[in-house]
Structures are given as structure tokens and as C-alpha cells.
mmCIF file with all atom_site columns, C-alpha atoms in Angstrom:
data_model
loop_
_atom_site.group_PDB
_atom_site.id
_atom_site.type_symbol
_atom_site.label_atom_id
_atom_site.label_alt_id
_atom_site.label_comp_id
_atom_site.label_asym_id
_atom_site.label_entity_id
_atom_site.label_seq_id
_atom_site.pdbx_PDB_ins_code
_atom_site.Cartn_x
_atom_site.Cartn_y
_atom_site.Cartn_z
_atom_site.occupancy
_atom_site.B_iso_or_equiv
_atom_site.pdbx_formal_charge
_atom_site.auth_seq_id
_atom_site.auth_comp_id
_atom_site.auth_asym_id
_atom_site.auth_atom_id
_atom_site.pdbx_PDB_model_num
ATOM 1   C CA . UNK A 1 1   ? 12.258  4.626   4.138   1.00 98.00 ? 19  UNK A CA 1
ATOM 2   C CA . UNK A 1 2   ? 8.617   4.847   3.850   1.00 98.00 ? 20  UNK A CA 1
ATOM 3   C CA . UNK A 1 3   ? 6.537   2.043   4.927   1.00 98.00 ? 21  UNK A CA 1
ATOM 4   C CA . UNK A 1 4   ? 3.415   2.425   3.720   1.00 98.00 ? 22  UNK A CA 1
ATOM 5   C CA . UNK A 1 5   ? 0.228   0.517   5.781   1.00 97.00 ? 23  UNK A CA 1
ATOM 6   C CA . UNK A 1 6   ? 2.905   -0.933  8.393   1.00 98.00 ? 24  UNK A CA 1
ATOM 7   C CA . UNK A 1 7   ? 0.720   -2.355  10.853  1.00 96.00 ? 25  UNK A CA 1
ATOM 8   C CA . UNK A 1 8   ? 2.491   -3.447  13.990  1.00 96.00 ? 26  UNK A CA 1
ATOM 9   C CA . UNK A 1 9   ? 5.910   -1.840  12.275  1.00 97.00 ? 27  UNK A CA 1
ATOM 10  C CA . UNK A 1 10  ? 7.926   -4.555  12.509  1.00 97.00 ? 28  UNK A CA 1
ATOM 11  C CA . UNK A 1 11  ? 9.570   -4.141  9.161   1.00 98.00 ? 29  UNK A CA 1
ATOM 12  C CA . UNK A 1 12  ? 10.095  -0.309  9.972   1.00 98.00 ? 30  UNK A CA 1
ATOM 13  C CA . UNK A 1 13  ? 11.397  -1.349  13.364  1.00 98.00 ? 31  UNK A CA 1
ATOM 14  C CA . UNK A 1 14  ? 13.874  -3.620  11.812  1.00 98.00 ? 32  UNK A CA 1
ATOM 15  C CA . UNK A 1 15  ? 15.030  -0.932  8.937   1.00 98.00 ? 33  UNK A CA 1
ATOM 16  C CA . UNK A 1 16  ? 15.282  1.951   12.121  1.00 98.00 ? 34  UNK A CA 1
ATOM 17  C CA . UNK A 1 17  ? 17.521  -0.671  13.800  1.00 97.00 ? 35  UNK A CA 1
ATOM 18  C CA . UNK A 1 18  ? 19.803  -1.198  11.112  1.00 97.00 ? 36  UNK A CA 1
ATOM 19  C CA . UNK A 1 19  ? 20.314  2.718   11.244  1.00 98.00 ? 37  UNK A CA 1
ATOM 20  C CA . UNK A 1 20  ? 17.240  3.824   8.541   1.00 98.00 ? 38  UNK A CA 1
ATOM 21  C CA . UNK A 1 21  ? 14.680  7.369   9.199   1.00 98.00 ? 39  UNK A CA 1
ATOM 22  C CA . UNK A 1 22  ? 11.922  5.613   8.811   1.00 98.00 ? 40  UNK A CA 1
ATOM 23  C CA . UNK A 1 23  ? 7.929   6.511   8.479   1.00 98.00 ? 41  UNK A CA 1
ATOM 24  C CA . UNK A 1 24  ? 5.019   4.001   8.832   1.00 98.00 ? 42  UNK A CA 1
ATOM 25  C CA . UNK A 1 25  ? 1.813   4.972   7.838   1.00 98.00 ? 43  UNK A CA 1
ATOM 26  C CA . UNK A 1 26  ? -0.968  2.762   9.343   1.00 97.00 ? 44  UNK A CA 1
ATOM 27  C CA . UNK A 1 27  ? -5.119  3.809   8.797   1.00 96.00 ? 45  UNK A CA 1
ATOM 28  C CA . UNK A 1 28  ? -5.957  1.099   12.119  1.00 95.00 ? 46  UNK A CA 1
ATOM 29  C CA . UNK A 1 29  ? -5.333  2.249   15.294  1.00 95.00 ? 47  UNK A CA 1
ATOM 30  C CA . UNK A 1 30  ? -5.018  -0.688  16.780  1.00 94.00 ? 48  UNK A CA 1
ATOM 31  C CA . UNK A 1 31  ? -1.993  -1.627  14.534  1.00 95.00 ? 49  UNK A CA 1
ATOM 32  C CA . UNK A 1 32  ? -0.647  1.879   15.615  1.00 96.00 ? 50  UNK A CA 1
ATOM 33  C CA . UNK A 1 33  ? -0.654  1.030   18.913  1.00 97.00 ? 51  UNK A CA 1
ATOM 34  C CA . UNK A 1 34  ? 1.037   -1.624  18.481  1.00 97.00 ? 52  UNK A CA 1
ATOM 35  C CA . UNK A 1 35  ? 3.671   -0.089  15.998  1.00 98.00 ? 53  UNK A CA 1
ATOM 36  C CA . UNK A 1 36  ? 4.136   2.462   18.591  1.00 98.00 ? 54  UNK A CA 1
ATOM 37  C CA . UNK A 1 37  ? 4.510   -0.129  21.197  1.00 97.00 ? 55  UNK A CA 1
ATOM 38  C CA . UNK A 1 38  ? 7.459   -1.901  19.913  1.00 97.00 ? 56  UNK A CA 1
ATOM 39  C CA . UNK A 1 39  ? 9.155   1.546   18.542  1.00 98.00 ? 57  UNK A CA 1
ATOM 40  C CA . UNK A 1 40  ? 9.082   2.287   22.679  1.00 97.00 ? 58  UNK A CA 1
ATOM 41  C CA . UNK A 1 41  ? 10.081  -1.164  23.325  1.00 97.00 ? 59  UNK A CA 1
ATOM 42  C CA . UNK A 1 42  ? 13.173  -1.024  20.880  1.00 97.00 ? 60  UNK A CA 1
ATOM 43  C CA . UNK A 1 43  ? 14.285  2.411   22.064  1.00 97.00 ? 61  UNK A CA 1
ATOM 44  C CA . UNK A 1 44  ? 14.060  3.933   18.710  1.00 97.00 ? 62  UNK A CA 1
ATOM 45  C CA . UNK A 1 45  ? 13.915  7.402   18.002  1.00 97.00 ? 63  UNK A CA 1
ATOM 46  C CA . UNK A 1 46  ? 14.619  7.382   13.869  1.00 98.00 ? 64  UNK A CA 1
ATOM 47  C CA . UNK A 1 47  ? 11.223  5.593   13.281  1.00 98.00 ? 65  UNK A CA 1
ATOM 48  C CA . UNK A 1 48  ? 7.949   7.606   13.640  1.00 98.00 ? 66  UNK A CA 1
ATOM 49  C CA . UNK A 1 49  ? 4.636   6.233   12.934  1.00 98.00 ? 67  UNK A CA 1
ATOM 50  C CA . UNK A 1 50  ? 1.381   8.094   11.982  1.00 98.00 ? 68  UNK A CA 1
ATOM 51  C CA . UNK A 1 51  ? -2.130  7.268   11.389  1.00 98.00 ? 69  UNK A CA 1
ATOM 52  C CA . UNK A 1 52  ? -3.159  7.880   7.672   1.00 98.00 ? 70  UNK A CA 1
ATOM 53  C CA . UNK A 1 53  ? -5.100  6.281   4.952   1.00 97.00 ? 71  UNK A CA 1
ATOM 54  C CA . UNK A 1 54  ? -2.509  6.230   2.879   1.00 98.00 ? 72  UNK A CA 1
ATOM 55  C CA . UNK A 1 55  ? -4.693  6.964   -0.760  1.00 97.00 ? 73  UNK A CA 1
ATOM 56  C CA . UNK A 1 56  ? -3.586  10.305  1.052   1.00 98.00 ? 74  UNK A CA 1
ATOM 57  C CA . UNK A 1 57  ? 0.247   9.769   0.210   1.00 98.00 ? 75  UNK A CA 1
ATOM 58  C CA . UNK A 1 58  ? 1.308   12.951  -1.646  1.00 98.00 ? 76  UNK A CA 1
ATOM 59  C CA . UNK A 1 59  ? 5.020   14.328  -1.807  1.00 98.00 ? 77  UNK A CA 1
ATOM 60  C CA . UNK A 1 60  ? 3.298   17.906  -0.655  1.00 98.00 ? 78  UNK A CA 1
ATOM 61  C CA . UNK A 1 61  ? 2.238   16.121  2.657   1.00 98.00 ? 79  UNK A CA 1
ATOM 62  C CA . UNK A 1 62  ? 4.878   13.140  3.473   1.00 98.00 ? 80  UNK A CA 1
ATOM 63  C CA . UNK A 1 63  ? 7.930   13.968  1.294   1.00 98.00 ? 81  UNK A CA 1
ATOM 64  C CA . UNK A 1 64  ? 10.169  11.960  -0.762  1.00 98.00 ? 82  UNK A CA 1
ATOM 65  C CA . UNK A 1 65  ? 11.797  8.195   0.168   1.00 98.00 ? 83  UNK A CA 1
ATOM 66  C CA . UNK A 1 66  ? 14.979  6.576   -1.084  1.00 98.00 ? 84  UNK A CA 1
ATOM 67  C CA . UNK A 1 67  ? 13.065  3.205   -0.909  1.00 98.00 ? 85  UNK A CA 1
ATOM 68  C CA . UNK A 1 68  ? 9.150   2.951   -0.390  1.00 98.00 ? 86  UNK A CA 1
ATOM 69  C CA . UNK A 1 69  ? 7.385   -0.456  0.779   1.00 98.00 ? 87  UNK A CA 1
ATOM 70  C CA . UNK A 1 70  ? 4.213   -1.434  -0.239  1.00 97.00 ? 88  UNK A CA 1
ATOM 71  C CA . UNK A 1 71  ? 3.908   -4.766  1.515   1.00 97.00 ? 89  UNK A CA 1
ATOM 72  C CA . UNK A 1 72  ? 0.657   -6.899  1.143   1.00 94.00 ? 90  UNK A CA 1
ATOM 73  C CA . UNK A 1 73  ? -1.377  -3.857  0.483   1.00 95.00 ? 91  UNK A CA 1
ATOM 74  C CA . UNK A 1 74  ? -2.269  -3.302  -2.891  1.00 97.00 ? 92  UNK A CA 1
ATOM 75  C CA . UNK A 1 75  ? -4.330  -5.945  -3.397  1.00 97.00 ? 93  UNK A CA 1
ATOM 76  C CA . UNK A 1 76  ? -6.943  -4.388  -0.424  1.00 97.00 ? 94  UNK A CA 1
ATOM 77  C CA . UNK A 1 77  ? -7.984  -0.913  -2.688  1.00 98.00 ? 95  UNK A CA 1
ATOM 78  C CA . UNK A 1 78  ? -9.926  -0.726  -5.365  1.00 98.00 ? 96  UNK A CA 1
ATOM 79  C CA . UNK A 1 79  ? -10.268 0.892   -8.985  1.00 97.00 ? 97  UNK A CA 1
ATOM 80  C CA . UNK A 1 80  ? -10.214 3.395   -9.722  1.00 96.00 ? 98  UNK A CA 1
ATOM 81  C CA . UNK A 1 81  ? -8.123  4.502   -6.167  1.00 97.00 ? 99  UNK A CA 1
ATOM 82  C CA . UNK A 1 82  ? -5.565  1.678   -7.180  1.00 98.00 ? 100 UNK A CA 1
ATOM 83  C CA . UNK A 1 83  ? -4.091  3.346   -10.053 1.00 98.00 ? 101 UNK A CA 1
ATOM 84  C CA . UNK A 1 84  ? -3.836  6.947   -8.423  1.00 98.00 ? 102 UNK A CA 1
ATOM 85  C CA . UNK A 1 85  ? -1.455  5.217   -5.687  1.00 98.00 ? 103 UNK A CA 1
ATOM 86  C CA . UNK A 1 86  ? 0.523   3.380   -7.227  1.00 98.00 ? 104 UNK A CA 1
ATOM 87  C CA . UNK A 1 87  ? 0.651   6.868   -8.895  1.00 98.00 ? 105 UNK A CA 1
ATOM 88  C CA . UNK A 1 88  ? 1.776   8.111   -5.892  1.00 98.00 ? 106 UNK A CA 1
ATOM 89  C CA . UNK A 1 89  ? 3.973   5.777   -5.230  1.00 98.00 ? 107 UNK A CA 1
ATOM 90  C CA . UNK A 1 90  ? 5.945   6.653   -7.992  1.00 98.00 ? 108 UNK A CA 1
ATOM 91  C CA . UNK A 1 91  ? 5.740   10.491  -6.798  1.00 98.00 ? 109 UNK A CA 1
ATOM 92  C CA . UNK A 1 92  ? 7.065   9.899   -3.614  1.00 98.00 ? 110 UNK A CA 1
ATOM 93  C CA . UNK A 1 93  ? 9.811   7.119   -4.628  1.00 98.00 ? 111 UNK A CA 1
ATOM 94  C CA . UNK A 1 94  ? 13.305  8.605   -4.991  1.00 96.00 ? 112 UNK A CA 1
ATOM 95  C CA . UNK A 1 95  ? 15.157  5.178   -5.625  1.00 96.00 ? 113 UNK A CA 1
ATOM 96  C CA . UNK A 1 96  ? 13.376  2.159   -5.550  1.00 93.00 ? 114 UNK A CA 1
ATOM 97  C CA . UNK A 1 97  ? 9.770   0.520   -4.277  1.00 96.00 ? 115 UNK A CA 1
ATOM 98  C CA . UNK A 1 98  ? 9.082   -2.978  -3.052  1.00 96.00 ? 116 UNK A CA 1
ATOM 99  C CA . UNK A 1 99  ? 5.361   -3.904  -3.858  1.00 96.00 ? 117 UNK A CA 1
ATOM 100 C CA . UNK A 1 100 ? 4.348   -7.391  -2.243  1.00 96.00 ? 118 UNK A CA 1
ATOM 101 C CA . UNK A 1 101 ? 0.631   -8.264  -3.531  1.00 96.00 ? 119 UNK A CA 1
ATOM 102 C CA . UNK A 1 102 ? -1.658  -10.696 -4.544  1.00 96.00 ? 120 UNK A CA 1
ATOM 103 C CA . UNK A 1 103 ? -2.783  -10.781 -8.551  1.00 96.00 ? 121 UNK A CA 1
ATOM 104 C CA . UNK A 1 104 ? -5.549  -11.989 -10.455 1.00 97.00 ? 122 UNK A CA 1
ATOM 105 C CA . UNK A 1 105 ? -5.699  -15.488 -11.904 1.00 90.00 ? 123 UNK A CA 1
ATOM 106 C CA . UNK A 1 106 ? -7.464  -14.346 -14.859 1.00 93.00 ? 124 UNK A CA 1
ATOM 107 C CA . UNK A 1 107 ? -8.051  -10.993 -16.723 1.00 96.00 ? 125 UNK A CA 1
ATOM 108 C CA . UNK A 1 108 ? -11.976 -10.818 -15.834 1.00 96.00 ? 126 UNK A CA 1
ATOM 109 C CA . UNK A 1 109 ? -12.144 -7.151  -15.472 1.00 97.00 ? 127 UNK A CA 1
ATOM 110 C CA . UNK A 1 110 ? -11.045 -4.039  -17.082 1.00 97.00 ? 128 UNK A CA 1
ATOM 111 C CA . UNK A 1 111 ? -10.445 -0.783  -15.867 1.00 98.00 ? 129 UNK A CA 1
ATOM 112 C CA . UNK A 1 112 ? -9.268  2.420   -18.089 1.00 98.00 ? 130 UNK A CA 1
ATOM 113 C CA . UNK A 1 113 ? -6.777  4.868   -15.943 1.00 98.00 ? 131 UNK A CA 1
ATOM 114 C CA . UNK A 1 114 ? -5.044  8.200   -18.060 1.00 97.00 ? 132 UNK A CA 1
ATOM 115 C CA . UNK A 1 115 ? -6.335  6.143   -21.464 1.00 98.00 ? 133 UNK A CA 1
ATOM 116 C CA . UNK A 1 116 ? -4.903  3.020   -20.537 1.00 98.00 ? 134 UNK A CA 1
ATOM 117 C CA . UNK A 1 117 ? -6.679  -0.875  -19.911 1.00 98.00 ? 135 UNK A CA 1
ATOM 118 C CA . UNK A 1 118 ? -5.902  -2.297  -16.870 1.00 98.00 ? 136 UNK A CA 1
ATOM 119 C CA . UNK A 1 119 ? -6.477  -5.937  -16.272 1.00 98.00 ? 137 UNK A CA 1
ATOM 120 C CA . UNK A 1 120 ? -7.051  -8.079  -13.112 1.00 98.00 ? 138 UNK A CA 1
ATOM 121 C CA . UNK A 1 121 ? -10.583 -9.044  -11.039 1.00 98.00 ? 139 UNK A CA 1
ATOM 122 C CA . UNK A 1 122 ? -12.707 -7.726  -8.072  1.00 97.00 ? 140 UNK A CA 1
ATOM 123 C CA . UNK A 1 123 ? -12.406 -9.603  -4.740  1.00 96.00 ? 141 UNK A CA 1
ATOM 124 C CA . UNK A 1 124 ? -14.345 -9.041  -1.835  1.00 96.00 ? 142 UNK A CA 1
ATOM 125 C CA . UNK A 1 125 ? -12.911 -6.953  0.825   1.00 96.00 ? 143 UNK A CA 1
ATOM 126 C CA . UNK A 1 126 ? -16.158 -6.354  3.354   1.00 96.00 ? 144 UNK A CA 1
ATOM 127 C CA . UNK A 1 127 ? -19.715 -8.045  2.674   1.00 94.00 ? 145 UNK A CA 1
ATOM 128 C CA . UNK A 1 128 ? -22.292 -5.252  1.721   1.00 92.00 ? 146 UNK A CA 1
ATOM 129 C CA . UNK A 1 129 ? -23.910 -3.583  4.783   1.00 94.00 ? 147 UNK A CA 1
ATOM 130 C CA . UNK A 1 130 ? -20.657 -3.894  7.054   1.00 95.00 ? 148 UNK A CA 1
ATOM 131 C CA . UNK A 1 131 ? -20.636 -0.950  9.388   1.00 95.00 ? 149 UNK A CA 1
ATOM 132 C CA . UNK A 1 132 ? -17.250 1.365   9.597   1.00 92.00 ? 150 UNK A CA 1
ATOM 133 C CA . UNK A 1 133 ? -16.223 -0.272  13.090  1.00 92.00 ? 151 UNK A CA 1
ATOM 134 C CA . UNK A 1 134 ? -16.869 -3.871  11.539  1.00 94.00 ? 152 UNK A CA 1
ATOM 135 C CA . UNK A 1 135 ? -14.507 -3.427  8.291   1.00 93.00 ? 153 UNK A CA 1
ATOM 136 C CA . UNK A 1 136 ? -11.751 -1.833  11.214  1.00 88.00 ? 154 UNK A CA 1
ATOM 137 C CA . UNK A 1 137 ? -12.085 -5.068  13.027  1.00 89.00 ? 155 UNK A CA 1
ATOM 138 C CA . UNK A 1 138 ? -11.232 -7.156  9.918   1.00 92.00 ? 156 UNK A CA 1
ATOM 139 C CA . UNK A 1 139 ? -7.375  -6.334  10.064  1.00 89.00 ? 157 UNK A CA 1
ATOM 140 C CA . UNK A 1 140 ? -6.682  -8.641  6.964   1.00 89.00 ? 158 UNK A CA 1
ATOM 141 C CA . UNK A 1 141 ? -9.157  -6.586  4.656   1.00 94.00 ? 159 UNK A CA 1
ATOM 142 C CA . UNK A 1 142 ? -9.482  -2.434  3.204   1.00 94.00 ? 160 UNK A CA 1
ATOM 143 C CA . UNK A 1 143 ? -10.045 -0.227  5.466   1.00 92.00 ? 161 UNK A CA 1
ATOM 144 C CA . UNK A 1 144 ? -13.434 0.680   4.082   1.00 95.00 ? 162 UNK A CA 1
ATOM 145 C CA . UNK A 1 145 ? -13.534 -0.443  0.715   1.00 95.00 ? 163 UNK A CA 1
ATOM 146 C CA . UNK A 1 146 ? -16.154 -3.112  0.277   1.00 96.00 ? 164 UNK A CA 1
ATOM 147 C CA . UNK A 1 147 ? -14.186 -4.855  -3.060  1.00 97.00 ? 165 UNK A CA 1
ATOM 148 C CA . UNK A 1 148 ? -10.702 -4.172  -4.002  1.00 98.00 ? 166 UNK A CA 1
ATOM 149 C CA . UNK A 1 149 ? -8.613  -4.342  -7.273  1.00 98.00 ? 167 UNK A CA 1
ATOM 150 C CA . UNK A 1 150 ? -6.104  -7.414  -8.103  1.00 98.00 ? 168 UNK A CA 1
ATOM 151 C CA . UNK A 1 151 ? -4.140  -6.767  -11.015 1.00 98.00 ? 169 UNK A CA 1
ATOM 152 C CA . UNK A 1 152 ? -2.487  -9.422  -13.780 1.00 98.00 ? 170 UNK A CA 1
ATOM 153 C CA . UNK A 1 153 ? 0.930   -9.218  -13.232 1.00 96.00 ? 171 UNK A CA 1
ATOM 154 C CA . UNK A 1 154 ? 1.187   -8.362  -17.125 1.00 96.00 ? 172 UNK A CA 1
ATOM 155 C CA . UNK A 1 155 ? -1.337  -5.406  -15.913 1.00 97.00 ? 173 UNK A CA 1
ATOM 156 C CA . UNK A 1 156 ? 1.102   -4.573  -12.607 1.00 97.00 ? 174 UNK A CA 1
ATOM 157 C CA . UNK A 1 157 ? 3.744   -4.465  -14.530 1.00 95.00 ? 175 UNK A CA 1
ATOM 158 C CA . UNK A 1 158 ? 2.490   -1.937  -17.293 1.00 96.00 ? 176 UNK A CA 1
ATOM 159 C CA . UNK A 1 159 ? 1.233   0.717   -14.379 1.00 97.00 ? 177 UNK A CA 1
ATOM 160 C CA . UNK A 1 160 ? 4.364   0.608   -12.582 1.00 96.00 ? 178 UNK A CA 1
ATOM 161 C CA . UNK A 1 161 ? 5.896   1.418   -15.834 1.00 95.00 ? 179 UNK A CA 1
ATOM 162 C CA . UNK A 1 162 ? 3.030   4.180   -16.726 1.00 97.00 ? 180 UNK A CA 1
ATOM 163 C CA . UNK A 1 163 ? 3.372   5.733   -13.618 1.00 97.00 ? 181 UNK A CA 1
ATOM 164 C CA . UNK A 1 164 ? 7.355   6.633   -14.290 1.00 95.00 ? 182 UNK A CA 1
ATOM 165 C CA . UNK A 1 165 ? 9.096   3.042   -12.567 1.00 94.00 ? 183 UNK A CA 1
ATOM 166 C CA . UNK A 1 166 ? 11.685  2.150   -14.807 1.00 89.00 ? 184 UNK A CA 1
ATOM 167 C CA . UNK A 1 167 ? 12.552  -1.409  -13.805 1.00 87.00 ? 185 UNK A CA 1
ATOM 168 C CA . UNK A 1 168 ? 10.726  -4.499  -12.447 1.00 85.00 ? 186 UNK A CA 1
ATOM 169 C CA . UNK A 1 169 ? 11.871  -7.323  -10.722 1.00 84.00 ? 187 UNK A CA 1
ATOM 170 C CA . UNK A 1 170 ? 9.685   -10.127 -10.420 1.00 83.00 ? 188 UNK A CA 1
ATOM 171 C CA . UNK A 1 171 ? 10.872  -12.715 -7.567  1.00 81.00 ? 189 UNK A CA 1
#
């Protein structure tokens, strides 16, 4: 299991209990501290957690995942980084991925990815001028994105079938 921006790891601590291999990826130190924490805490040893941005998710550098989470995180990057994850995503994805997100209320803005319109509206991540350190302190926002990406659902659902996901399930 891959979960992907994991913060404190308590889903990944809860899959490594139930007898998963499980990787978090986490770009805030803080959270990793945390993650790593309750890993000690809960005397795991098939969880592991690293510090990554992860727009750097390749299969070259993390490998392939039966099942891949992408839990409240897709709605903090923005276009055109967005489309080359969920990209990713797909790469990395042996079975199945879980995406938990936000979406736009109304198809405002359009962005073109491999010849393709993608639908959805900016929101604001990080006012303009926020230093590095500021934007890490905000731990509901993007790492350092100042606006991020929310796609229509219609537009979700067209990527994650772009990108090579066969099947959605909308709940």
C-alpha cells in the first residue's frame, strides 16, 4: 500500500496493523514526526515513512502498489502538476487507487493536458508573498503552491480514465 501525503500515518498505521507493507510519503516534517511517532508507538516494522513531495512519485524511484491512497490531497496542487500525478498515480497503481478530494462547483477554468480540456477552478492555497516556512506552517494547504487545481467531477473522472484507470466509483 502506498499512502501518498500521509501526514501523521494513521491510515498507514492502521493498514500495517491489519498485516499490509506499507509506504507513506509526507513533504512536512512535522507530520513525519509524528507518522514516525506512532509507527514506534504501535511497534510496527511493515510501515516505513519518508519525506517526499510526492509530484516526485515515479515507479523508477518508489515502485509499484496493489492499492494507492490519495486522501484529501489532490485538491492542494495545481495545473498543470495535477494532471502529471494523477499520471503517476496511474503508473505506480497495480490494482486499485482511492482518491478523496474536493471538486469545483462550477467549470470556471480550463486547462489542456496531452490535448485534452480539463475543467474545474483555482482556489487559494497560500496568499501571494508567503515565505517557504509560512506555507509549511499551514498544514491544511500545498506545500508551496500558492493556488491549486479542483477538478469537476465530470473532469476527475475523464483524467482518471486518460491516464489508464479503468473504473470509477463515485461514493
Amino acid at each position: 500500500v502506498l499512502d501518498l501525503g500521509c501526514a501523521h500515518g494513521h491510515y498507514s498505521i492502521e493498514l500495517a496493523s491489519r498485516g499490509a507493507q506499507v509506504l507513506g510519503i509526507e513533504g512536512r516534517t512535522s507530520w513525519l514526526e509524528q507518522a514516525n511517532l506512532n509507527k514506534q508507538t504501535a511497534g510496527l516494522s511493515n510501515v516505513e515513512f519518508v519525506q517526499d513531495d510526492v509530484r516526485n512519485l515515479s515507479k523508477e524511484k518508489y515502485g509499484e502498489f496493489d492499492i494507492v491512497l490519495c486522501l484529501g490531497l489532490l485538491y492542494h496542487l495545481d495545473a498543470p502538476a495535477v494532471f502529471d500525478f494523477v499520471d503517476q498515480v496511474a503508473e505506480v497503481c497495480r490494482d486499485f487507487a482511492v482518491f478523496e478530494t474536493h471538486f469545483a462547483k462550477t467549470p470556471v477554468l480550463s486547462h489542456v493536458w496531452r490535448g485534452k480540456h480539463y475543467w474545474g477552478e483555482s482556489t487559494l492555497e497560500h496568499p501571494d508573498g508567503a515565505s517557504q516556512d509560512e506555507k509549511l506552517k499551514v498544514v491544511g494547504a500545498s506545500l508551496d503552491n500558492n493556488h491549486s487545481f479542483w477538478f469537476t467531477p465530470a473532469s476527475l473522472c475523464n483524467i482518471l480514465r486518460h491516464v489508464g484507470l479503468t473504473s470509477v466509483y463515485d461514493c
